[in-house]
Coordinates of C-alpha atoms and ligand atoms in Angstrom, one line a residue:
X1095 CA 2.2 22.5 -1.4
X1096 CA 4.1 19.7 0.2
X1097 CA 2.9 17.7 3.2
X1098 CA 5.1 16.5 6.1
X1099 CA 3.4 15.6 9.3
X1100 CA 4.2 13.5 12.3
X1101 CA 1.5 11.5 14.1
X1102 CA 1.8 9.3 17.1
X1103 CA -0.3 6.2 17.6
X1104 CA 1.0 5.0 21.0
X1105 CA 4.5 3.7 20.4
X1106 CA 4.1 3.7 16.6
X1107 CA 5.3 6.9 14.9
X1108 CA 3.7 7.7 11.6
X1109 CA 5.2 10.3 9.1
X1110 CA 2.9 11.5 6.4
X1111 CA 4.4 12.9 3.2
X1112 CA 3.0 14.4 0.0
X1113 CA 4.3 16.3 -2.9
X1114 CA 2.5 19.0 -4.9
X1115 CA 4.5 21.7 -6.6
X1116 CA 1.4 23.4 -8.0
X1117 CA -1.1 22.8 -5.3
X1118 CA -2.1 20.1 -2.9
X1119 CA -0.6 16.7 -3.5
X1120 CA -2.7 14.3 -5.5
X1121 CA -2.1 11.7 -2.8
X1122 CA -0.1 11.4 0.4
X1123 CA 1.6 8.4 2.0
X1124 CA 2.6 7.3 5.5
X1125 CA 6.0 5.9 6.5
X1126 CA 6.0 4.1 10.0
X1127 CA 8.8 4.1 12.5
X1128 CA 8.9 1.6 15.3
X1129 CA 11.9 0.8 17.6
X1130 CA 14.5 1.1 14.9
X1131 CA 12.3 -0.3 12.1
X1132 CA 11.4 1.9 9.1
X1133 CA 8.3 0.4 7.5
X1134 CA 8.0 1.7 3.9
X1135 CA 10.0 4.7 2.8
X1136 CA 7.5 7.2 1.1
X1137 CA 8.0 9.0 -2.1
X1138 CA 11.4 10.0 -3.6
X1139 CA 10.0 13.5 -4.4
X1140 CA 10.2 14.2 -0.6
X1141 CA 13.6 12.5 -0.1
X1142 CA 15.2 15.4 1.8
X1143 CA 12.3 15.7 4.2
X1144 CA 12.2 11.9 4.7
X1145 CA 15.9 11.7 5.6
X1146 CA 15.5 14.8 7.8
X1147 CA 12.6 13.2 9.7
X1148 CA 14.6 10.0 10.3
X1149 CA 17.9 11.7 11.3
X1150 CA 16.9 12.1 14.9
X1151 CA 16.1 8.4 15.0
X1152 CA 18.4 5.4 14.9
X1153 CA 17.0 3.3 12.1
X1154 CA 18.4 -0.2 12.0
X1155 CA 16.4 -1.8 9.2
X1156 CA 14.0 -1.0 6.5
X1157 CA 11.0 -3.2 5.8
X1158 CA 9.1 -2.8 2.5
X1159 CA 5.5 -3.9 2.0
X1160 CA 5.8 -3.8 -1.8
X1161 CA 7.8 -2.2 -4.6
X1162 CA 5.4 0.6 -5.6
X1163 CA 7.2 3.9 -5.9
X1164 CA 5.3 5.6 -3.0
X1165 CA 6.5 2.8 -0.7
X1166 CA 10.0 2.1 -2.0
X1167 CA 10.8 5.7 -3.1
X1168 CA 13.5 6.3 -0.5
X1169 CA 14.7 2.7 0.3
X1170 CA 17.9 3.2 -1.5
X1171 CA 18.6 6.7 0.0
X1172 CA 17.8 5.6 3.6
X1173 CA 19.9 2.4 3.1
X1174 CA 22.9 4.5 2.0
X1175 CA 22.5 7.4 4.4
X1176 CA 22.2 5.2 7.6
X1177 CA 24.1 2.3 6.2
X1178 CA 21.4 -0.2 6.9
X1179 CA 19.7 -3.1 5.1
X1180 CA 16.4 -3.2 3.3
X1181 CA 14.2 -6.3 3.7
X1182 CA 11.2 -7.5 1.7
X1183 CA 9.6 -10.3 -0.3
X1184 CA 11.7 -12.0 -3.0
X1185 CA 9.5 -10.5 -5.7
X1186 CA 10.1 -7.0 -4.2
X1187 CA 13.9 -7.8 -4.3
X1188 CA 13.6 -8.7 -8.0
X1189 CA 11.6 -5.5 -8.8
X1190 CA 14.1 -3.4 -6.9
X1191 CA 17.2 -4.7 -8.7
X1192 CA 16.7 -2.2 -11.4
X1193 CA 14.8 1.0 -12.0
X1194 CA 11.2 0.0 -13.0
X1195 CA 9.1 1.9 -15.4
X1196 CA 6.5 4.3 -14.1
X1197 CA 3.9 6.5 -15.8
X1198 CA 4.0 10.3 -16.0
X1199 CA 1.4 10.8 -13.2
X1200 CA 3.5 8.5 -10.9
X1201 CA 6.6 10.5 -11.7
X1202 CA 4.8 13.7 -10.9
X1203 CA 3.1 12.5 -7.8
X1204 CA 5.8 10.3 -6.3
X1205 CA 9.0 10.3 -8.3
X1206 CA 11.2 7.3 -9.3
X1207 CA 12.6 4.6 -6.9
X1208 CA 16.3 4.0 -7.2
X1209 CA 17.5 0.3 -7.3
X1210 CA 18.5 -1.2 -4.0
X1211 CA 19.5 -4.6 -2.8
X1212 CA 16.6 -6.1 -0.8
X1213 CA 17.4 -9.0 1.6
X1214 CA 15.1 -11.8 2.2
X1215 CA 12.8 -11.7 5.2
X1216 CA 13.3 -13.9 8.3
X1217 CA 10.2 -15.7 9.6
X1218 CA 10.0 -13.0 12.4
X1219 CA 11.6 -9.6 12.3
X1220 CA 12.7 -8.9 15.9
X1221 CA 13.6 -5.5 17.5
X1222 CA 14.4 -5.0 21.2
X1223 CA 10.7 -4.6 22.1
X1224 CA 8.7 -6.1 19.2
X1225 CA 8.3 -9.1 17.0
X1226 CA 6.9 -8.6 13.5
X1227 CA 5.7 -11.5 11.4
X1228 CA 5.8 -10.9 7.6
X1229 CA 2.8 -12.3 5.8
X1230 CA 2.7 -12.4 2.0
X1231 CA -0.6 -10.9 0.9
X1232 CA -0.7 -10.7 -3.0
X1233 CA -3.4 -8.9 -4.8
X1234 CA -2.7 -5.2 -4.7
X1235 CA 0.7 -6.3 -6.2
X1236 CA 2.3 -9.7 -6.5
X1237 CA 4.9 -8.9 -3.9
X1238 CA 2.6 -7.3 -1.3
X1239 CA 3.5 -8.3 2.2
X1240 CA 2.1 -7.1 5.6
X1241 CA 3.8 -7.1 9.0
X1242 CA 1.9 -8.3 12.0
X1243 CA 2.8 -7.5 15.6
X1244 CA 0.6 -10.1 17.4
X1245 CA 1.5 -9.1 21.0
X1246 CA 0.2 -5.6 20.4
X1247 CA -2.4 -6.3 17.8
X1248 CA -0.9 -4.1 15.1
X1249 CA -1.0 -4.8 11.4
X1250 CA 1.3 -2.7 9.2
X1251 CA -0.9 -3.3 6.2
X1252 CA 0.8 -1.4 3.3
X1253 CA -1.9 -1.1 0.6
X1254 CA -4.1 -4.0 1.7
X1255 CA -6.8 -1.9 3.2
X1256 CA -6.9 1.7 1.8
X1257 CA -10.6 2.1 2.6
X1258 CA -13.8 0.1 3.1
X1259 CA -15.2 0.9 -0.3
X1260 CA -12.5 1.4 -2.8
X1261 CA -13.5 2.9 -6.1
X1262 CA -10.7 1.9 -8.4
X1263 CA -7.8 -0.5 -9.1
X1264 CA -4.4 0.0 -10.8
X1265 CA -4.1 -2.2 -13.9
X1266 CA -1.8 -4.6 -12.1
X1267 CA -4.1 -5.4 -9.2
X1268 CA -5.7 -8.9 -8.9
X1269 CA -9.3 -9.0 -7.5
X1270 CA -9.5 -12.6 -6.4
X1271 CA -6.0 -12.5 -4.8
X1272 CA -7.0 -9.5 -2.8
X1273 CA -10.1 -11.3 -1.5
X1274 CA -8.1 -14.4 -0.6
X1275 CA -5.3 -12.3 1.1
X1276 CA -7.8 -10.3 3.2
X1277 CA -9.6 -13.5 4.3
X1278 CA -6.3 -15.1 5.3
X1279 CA -5.1 -12.1 7.3
X1280 CA -8.4 -11.8 9.1
X1281 CA -7.6 -15.2 10.6
X1282 CA -5.0 -13.4 12.8
X1283 CA -5.7 -11.2 15.8
X1284 CA -5.1 -7.5 15.4
X1285 CA -6.9 -4.2 16.1
X1286 CA -4.8 -1.4 14.7
X1287 CA -4.4 -1.2 11.0
X1288 CA -1.4 0.9 10.0
X1289 CA -2.4 1.4 6.4
X1290 CA 0.1 3.4 4.2
X1291 CA -2.6 5.9 3.2
X1292 CA -5.3 5.7 5.8
X1293 CA -4.3 4.6 9.3
X1294 CA -7.0 3.0 11.5
X1295 CA -5.6 2.9 15.0
X1296 CA -8.7 1.2 16.5
X1297 CA -11.2 -1.4 15.1
X1298 CA -9.0 -2.0 12.1
X1299 CA -10.1 -5.6 11.9
X1300 CA -13.8 -4.6 11.7
X1301 CA -12.9 -2.1 8.9
X1302 CA -11.0 -4.7 6.9
X1303 CA -13.9 -7.1 7.3
X1304 CA -16.1 -4.5 5.8
X1305 CA -13.8 -4.1 2.9
X1306 CA -13.9 -7.8 2.3
X1307 CA -17.7 -7.8 2.2
X1308 CA -17.6 -4.9 -0.2
X1309 CA -15.2 -6.7 -2.5
X1310 CA -17.1 -10.0 -2.3
X1311 CA -20.4 -8.2 -3.1
X1312 CA -18.9 -6.4 -6.1
X1313 CA -17.2 -9.6 -7.3
X1314 CA -20.6 -11.4 -7.1
X1315 CA -22.3 -8.6 -9.0
X1316 CA -19.7 -8.6 -11.8
X1317 CA -19.9 -12.4 -12.2
X1318 CA -23.8 -12.2 -12.2
X1319 CA -23.7 -9.7 -15.1
X1320 CA -21.0 -11.5 -16.9
X1321 CA -23.0 -14.7 -16.9
X1322 CA -25.9 -12.7 -18.3
X1323 CA -23.7 -11.9 -21.2
X1324 CA -22.7 -8.4 -20.3
X1325 CA -19.5 -7.0 -21.8
X1326 CA -16.9 -5.2 -19.6
X1327 CA -18.1 -1.9 -20.8
X1328 CA -21.8 -2.8 -20.0
X1329 CA -20.9 -4.0 -16.5
X1330 CA -19.0 -0.8 -15.8
X1331 CA -22.0 1.2 -16.9
X1332 CA -24.5 -1.0 -15.0
X1333 CA -22.6 -0.7 -11.8
X1334 CA -22.0 3.0 -12.5
X1335 CA -19.1 4.7 -10.9
X1336 CA -18.7 8.3 -12.0
X1337 CA -16.3 9.0 -9.1
X1338 CA -13.3 7.7 -11.0
X1339 CA -13.4 10.3 -13.8
X1340 CA -10.6 12.5 -12.5
X1341 CA -8.3 9.7 -11.5
X1342 CA -8.9 7.9 -14.8
X1343 CA -8.1 11.1 -16.7
X1344 CA -4.9 11.9 -14.7
X1345 CA -3.6 8.3 -14.9
X1346 CA -4.6 7.8 -18.6
X1347 CA -6.8 4.9 -17.5
X1348 CA -4.2 3.0 -15.5
X1349 CA -6.3 3.6 -12.4
X1350 CA -10.1 3.2 -12.8
X1351 CA -13.3 1.4 -11.8
X1352 CA -13.1 -0.4 -15.2
X1353 CA -9.8 -1.9 -14.0
X1354 CA -11.6 -3.4 -11.0
X1355 CA -14.3 -4.8 -13.2
X1356 CA -11.7 -6.2 -15.7
X1357 CA -9.8 -7.9 -12.8
X1358 CA -13.0 -9.4 -11.4
X1359 CA -13.9 -10.8 -14.8
X1360 CA -10.5 -12.3 -15.3
X1361 CA -10.5 -14.0 -11.9
Ligands
FE2_3 FE1 0.7 0.3 -3.8

Protein backbone atom coordinates (compact mmCIF):
# COMPACT_ATOMS: atom_id res chain seq x y z
CA UNK A 1 0.00 0.00 0.00
CA UNK A 2 1.63 3.21 -1.15
CA UNK A 3 0.84 6.68 0.15
CA UNK A 4 0.61 9.83 -1.93
CA UNK A 5 -1.34 12.72 -0.53
CA UNK A 6 -1.38 16.46 -1.04
CA UNK A 7 -1.97 18.80 1.88
CA UNK A 8 -2.20 22.58 1.84
CA UNK A 9 -0.94 24.71 4.71
CA UNK A 10 -1.82 28.17 3.43
CA UNK A 11 0.64 28.84 0.61
CA UNK A 12 2.84 25.90 1.55
CA UNK A 13 2.09 22.70 -0.37
CA UNK A 14 2.97 19.45 1.36
CA UNK A 15 3.20 16.13 -0.48
CA UNK A 16 3.21 13.01 1.62
CA UNK A 17 4.74 9.81 0.22
CA UNK A 18 5.18 6.32 1.60
CA UNK A 19 6.07 2.94 0.12
CA UNK A 20 4.77 -0.42 1.32
CA UNK A 21 4.61 -3.28 -1.21
CA UNK A 22 3.23 -5.74 1.38
CA UNK A 23 1.06 -3.49 3.54
CA UNK A 24 1.18 -0.01 5.00
CA UNK A 25 4.53 1.82 4.73
CA UNK A 26 6.80 1.56 7.77
CA UNK A 27 7.15 5.33 7.59
CA UNK A 28 6.06 8.17 5.33
CA UNK A 29 7.73 11.47 4.52
CA UNK A 30 6.74 14.97 3.36
CA UNK A 31 8.20 16.97 0.51
CA UNK A 32 7.34 20.69 0.54
CA UNK A 33 6.75 22.94 -2.45
CA UNK A 34 6.79 26.71 -2.17
CA UNK A 35 6.95 29.23 -5.01
CA UNK A 36 9.31 27.18 -7.20
CA UNK A 37 11.26 25.65 -4.33
CA UNK A 38 11.20 21.94 -3.66
CA UNK A 39 12.28 21.35 -0.06
CA UNK A 40 13.49 17.75 0.30
CA UNK A 41 12.68 15.16 -2.31
CA UNK A 42 11.12 12.11 -0.58
CA UNK A 43 12.01 8.46 -1.14
CA UNK A 44 13.28 7.04 -4.41
CA UNK A 45 10.88 4.08 -4.12
CA UNK A 46 8.12 6.59 -5.01
CA UNK A 47 10.05 8.37 -7.76
CA UNK A 48 7.39 8.15 -10.48
CA UNK A 49 4.76 9.61 -8.16
CA UNK A 50 7.09 12.35 -6.94
CA UNK A 51 7.94 13.47 -10.48
CA UNK A 52 4.23 13.17 -11.36
CA UNK A 53 3.22 15.46 -8.48
CA UNK A 54 5.79 18.10 -9.46
CA UNK A 55 5.05 18.02 -13.20
CA UNK A 56 2.21 20.54 -12.87
CA UNK A 57 4.56 22.86 -10.94
CA UNK A 58 7.49 24.83 -12.16
CA UNK A 59 10.26 23.87 -9.78
CA UNK A 60 13.28 26.14 -10.06
CA UNK A 61 15.45 24.84 -7.22
CA UNK A 62 15.76 21.94 -4.84
CA UNK A 63 16.81 22.51 -1.22
CA UNK A 64 17.94 19.59 0.91
CA UNK A 65 17.74 19.56 4.70
CA UNK A 66 20.15 16.59 4.86
CA UNK A 67 21.41 13.62 2.90
CA UNK A 68 19.28 10.81 4.46
CA UNK A 69 17.68 8.73 1.72
CA UNK A 70 14.07 9.71 2.61
CA UNK A 71 15.03 13.36 1.98
CA UNK A 72 17.52 13.11 -0.88
CA UNK A 73 15.91 10.10 -2.60
CA UNK A 74 14.77 11.96 -5.71
CA UNK A 75 17.18 14.91 -5.74
CA UNK A 76 19.05 13.50 -8.72
CA UNK A 77 15.87 12.55 -10.64
CA UNK A 78 14.19 15.94 -10.04
CA UNK A 79 17.37 17.79 -10.95
CA UNK A 80 17.64 15.88 -14.24
CA UNK A 81 13.94 15.91 -15.13
CA UNK A 82 13.44 19.67 -14.61
CA UNK A 83 17.04 20.62 -15.35
CA UNK A 84 17.41 22.47 -12.06
CA UNK A 85 20.07 22.72 -9.36
CA UNK A 86 20.13 21.12 -5.94
CA UNK A 87 21.34 23.17 -2.96
CA UNK A 88 22.44 22.04 0.48
CA UNK A 89 25.13 22.15 3.16
CA UNK A 90 28.71 21.36 2.11
CA UNK A 91 28.58 18.09 4.10
CA UNK A 92 25.40 17.16 2.21
CA UNK A 93 27.29 17.90 -1.02
CA UNK A 94 30.11 15.57 0.06
CA UNK A 95 27.71 12.78 1.00
CA UNK A 96 25.79 13.10 -2.28
CA UNK A 97 28.87 12.91 -4.49
CA UNK A 98 28.65 9.13 -4.47
CA UNK A 99 26.09 6.53 -3.53
CA UNK A 100 26.22 6.10 0.23
CA UNK A 101 25.64 2.79 1.98
CA UNK A 102 22.22 2.06 3.43
CA UNK A 103 20.88 -0.89 5.43
CA UNK A 104 18.30 -3.46 4.22
CA UNK A 105 15.41 -1.81 6.13
CA UNK A 106 16.29 1.55 4.52
CA UNK A 107 16.40 -0.02 1.09
CA UNK A 108 13.01 -1.61 1.67
CA UNK A 109 11.34 1.47 3.20
CA UNK A 110 12.89 4.23 1.12
CA UNK A 111 15.25 3.02 -1.59
CA UNK A 112 18.68 4.34 -2.53
CA UNK A 113 19.61 7.93 -3.38
CA UNK A 114 21.49 8.47 -6.62
CA UNK A 115 24.54 10.77 -6.56
CA UNK A 116 23.87 14.40 -7.47
CA UNK A 117 25.89 17.57 -7.51
CA UNK A 118 24.83 19.79 -4.58
CA UNK A 119 25.63 23.50 -4.86
CA UNK A 120 26.50 25.58 -1.83
CA UNK A 121 23.75 27.57 -0.17
CA UNK A 122 23.59 31.35 -0.36
CA UNK A 123 23.03 33.26 2.91
CA UNK A 124 19.41 33.71 1.81
CA UNK A 125 17.47 31.66 -0.75
CA UNK A 126 15.13 34.06 -2.55
CA UNK A 127 12.04 33.32 -4.63
CA UNK A 128 9.65 35.88 -6.07
CA UNK A 129 7.65 36.00 -2.86
CA UNK A 130 9.79 34.52 -0.12
CA UNK A 131 13.16 34.62 1.57
CA UNK A 132 14.47 31.50 3.24
CA UNK A 133 17.47 31.57 5.52
CA UNK A 134 19.42 28.31 5.77
CA UNK A 135 20.54 27.51 9.33
CA UNK A 136 22.93 24.63 10.04
CA UNK A 137 21.45 22.50 12.82
CA UNK A 138 23.64 19.40 13.31
CA UNK A 139 22.61 16.56 15.63
CA UNK A 140 20.16 14.39 13.72
CA UNK A 141 22.95 14.26 11.13
CA UNK A 142 26.13 16.31 10.78
CA UNK A 143 24.81 18.11 7.67
CA UNK A 144 21.32 18.86 8.97
CA UNK A 145 20.10 22.29 7.85
CA UNK A 146 16.74 23.99 8.34
CA UNK A 147 15.18 26.79 6.27
CA UNK A 148 13.58 29.74 8.01
CA UNK A 149 11.06 32.11 6.38
CA UNK A 150 11.07 34.84 8.98
CA UNK A 151 8.44 37.13 7.40
CA UNK A 152 5.86 34.34 7.52
CA UNK A 153 7.06 32.53 10.63
CA UNK A 154 7.72 29.24 8.85
CA UNK A 155 10.45 26.77 9.70
CA UNK A 156 11.14 23.96 7.22
CA UNK A 157 12.67 21.81 9.88
CA UNK A 158 13.64 18.54 8.17
CA UNK A 159 14.13 16.02 10.98
CA UNK A 160 14.89 18.53 13.75
CA UNK A 161 11.49 18.06 15.43
CA UNK A 162 9.81 14.71 14.56
CA UNK A 163 7.81 14.75 17.82
CA UNK A 164 7.86 16.06 21.38
CA UNK A 165 8.90 12.79 22.95
CA UNK A 166 11.00 10.82 20.56
CA UNK A 167 11.65 7.24 21.53
CA UNK A 168 14.73 6.34 19.54
CA UNK A 169 17.80 7.58 17.65
CA UNK A 170 19.65 6.32 14.62
CA UNK A 171 23.22 5.31 15.41
CA UNK A 172 24.62 8.46 13.75
CA UNK A 173 22.61 10.96 15.81
CA UNK A 174 24.32 13.23 18.36
CA UNK A 175 22.36 14.02 21.50
CA UNK A 176 24.16 17.14 22.70
CA UNK A 177 24.32 18.64 19.19
CA UNK A 178 20.55 18.21 18.87
CA UNK A 179 19.98 20.06 22.14
CA UNK A 180 22.32 22.88 21.06
CA UNK A 181 20.72 23.13 17.59
CA UNK A 182 17.17 23.28 18.96
CA UNK A 183 18.19 25.91 21.54
CA UNK A 184 19.80 27.97 18.80
CA UNK A 185 16.81 27.80 16.42
CA UNK A 186 14.40 28.70 19.24
CA UNK A 187 16.13 32.11 19.34
CA UNK A 188 14.42 32.87 16.03
CA UNK A 189 10.75 33.73 15.50
CA UNK A 190 8.51 31.16 13.85
CA UNK A 191 5.16 29.51 14.44
CA UNK A 192 4.74 26.84 11.74
CA UNK A 193 7.00 23.82 11.87
CA UNK A 194 7.14 22.13 8.50
CA UNK A 195 8.62 18.88 9.77
CA UNK A 196 9.42 16.20 7.17
CA UNK A 197 7.41 13.56 9.01
CA UNK A 198 5.00 15.45 11.24
CA UNK A 199 3.94 18.96 10.11
CA UNK A 200 2.82 21.35 12.86
CA UNK A 201 1.22 24.33 11.10
CA UNK A 202 0.47 26.21 14.36
CA UNK A 203 2.29 26.56 17.71
CA UNK A 204 5.34 24.84 16.29
CA UNK A 205 7.71 26.81 18.47
CA UNK A 206 5.92 25.67 21.63
CA UNK A 207 6.09 22.07 20.42
CA UNK A 208 9.80 22.32 19.67
CA UNK A 209 10.34 23.89 23.10
CA UNK A 210 8.65 20.83 24.63
CA UNK A 211 10.97 18.55 22.68
CA UNK A 212 13.94 20.49 24.05
CA UNK A 213 12.69 20.03 27.64
CA UNK A 214 12.18 16.32 27.01
CA UNK A 215 15.70 15.89 25.61
CA UNK A 216 17.27 17.93 28.42
CA UNK A 217 15.44 15.92 31.05
CA UNK A 218 16.45 12.61 29.49
CA UNK A 219 20.02 13.83 29.11
CA UNK A 220 20.09 14.77 32.81
CA UNK A 221 18.70 11.38 33.82
CA UNK A 222 21.29 9.52 31.75
CA UNK A 223 24.11 11.58 33.25
CA UNK A 224 22.78 11.08 36.80
CA UNK A 225 22.74 7.31 36.39
CA UNK A 226 26.09 7.31 34.63
CA UNK A 227 27.75 9.09 37.56
CA UNK A 228 26.18 6.51 39.85
CA UNK A 229 28.19 3.94 37.90
CA UNK A 230 25.39 2.48 35.78
CA UNK A 231 26.38 0.82 32.49
CA UNK A 232 24.63 1.66 29.22
CA UNK A 233 22.55 -1.50 29.50
CA UNK A 234 21.55 -0.70 33.06
CA UNK A 235 20.54 2.84 32.12
CA UNK A 236 18.43 1.57 29.22
CA UNK A 237 16.72 -0.82 31.64
CA UNK A 238 16.24 1.79 34.35
CA UNK A 239 14.71 4.33 32.00
CA UNK A 240 12.69 1.51 30.42
CA UNK A 241 11.52 1.88 26.89
CA UNK A 242 9.74 -1.13 25.57
CA UNK A 243 8.25 0.81 22.67
CA UNK A 244 11.35 0.46 20.50
CA UNK A 245 11.16 -3.33 20.20
CA UNK A 246 9.69 -3.45 16.69
CA UNK A 247 11.89 -0.67 15.27
CA UNK A 248 14.97 -2.18 16.92
CA UNK A 249 14.16 -5.55 15.38
CA UNK A 250 13.44 -4.19 11.88
CA UNK A 251 16.58 -2.04 11.84
CA UNK A 252 18.88 -4.66 13.43
CA UNK A 253 19.49 -2.25 16.29
CA UNK A 254 20.49 0.74 14.15
CA UNK A 255 17.46 2.64 15.49
CA UNK A 256 16.69 2.20 19.18
CA UNK A 257 16.31 3.79 22.61
CA UNK A 258 19.73 2.35 23.49
CA UNK A 259 21.23 4.51 20.71
CA UNK A 260 19.75 7.58 22.47
CA UNK A 261 21.29 6.54 25.78
CA UNK A 262 24.63 5.77 24.13
CA UNK A 263 24.71 9.16 22.42
CA UNK A 264 23.83 10.95 25.67
CA UNK A 265 26.62 9.06 27.47
CA UNK A 266 29.15 9.95 24.78
CA UNK A 267 28.30 13.66 24.84
FE1 LIG B 1 16.79 11.99 8.67
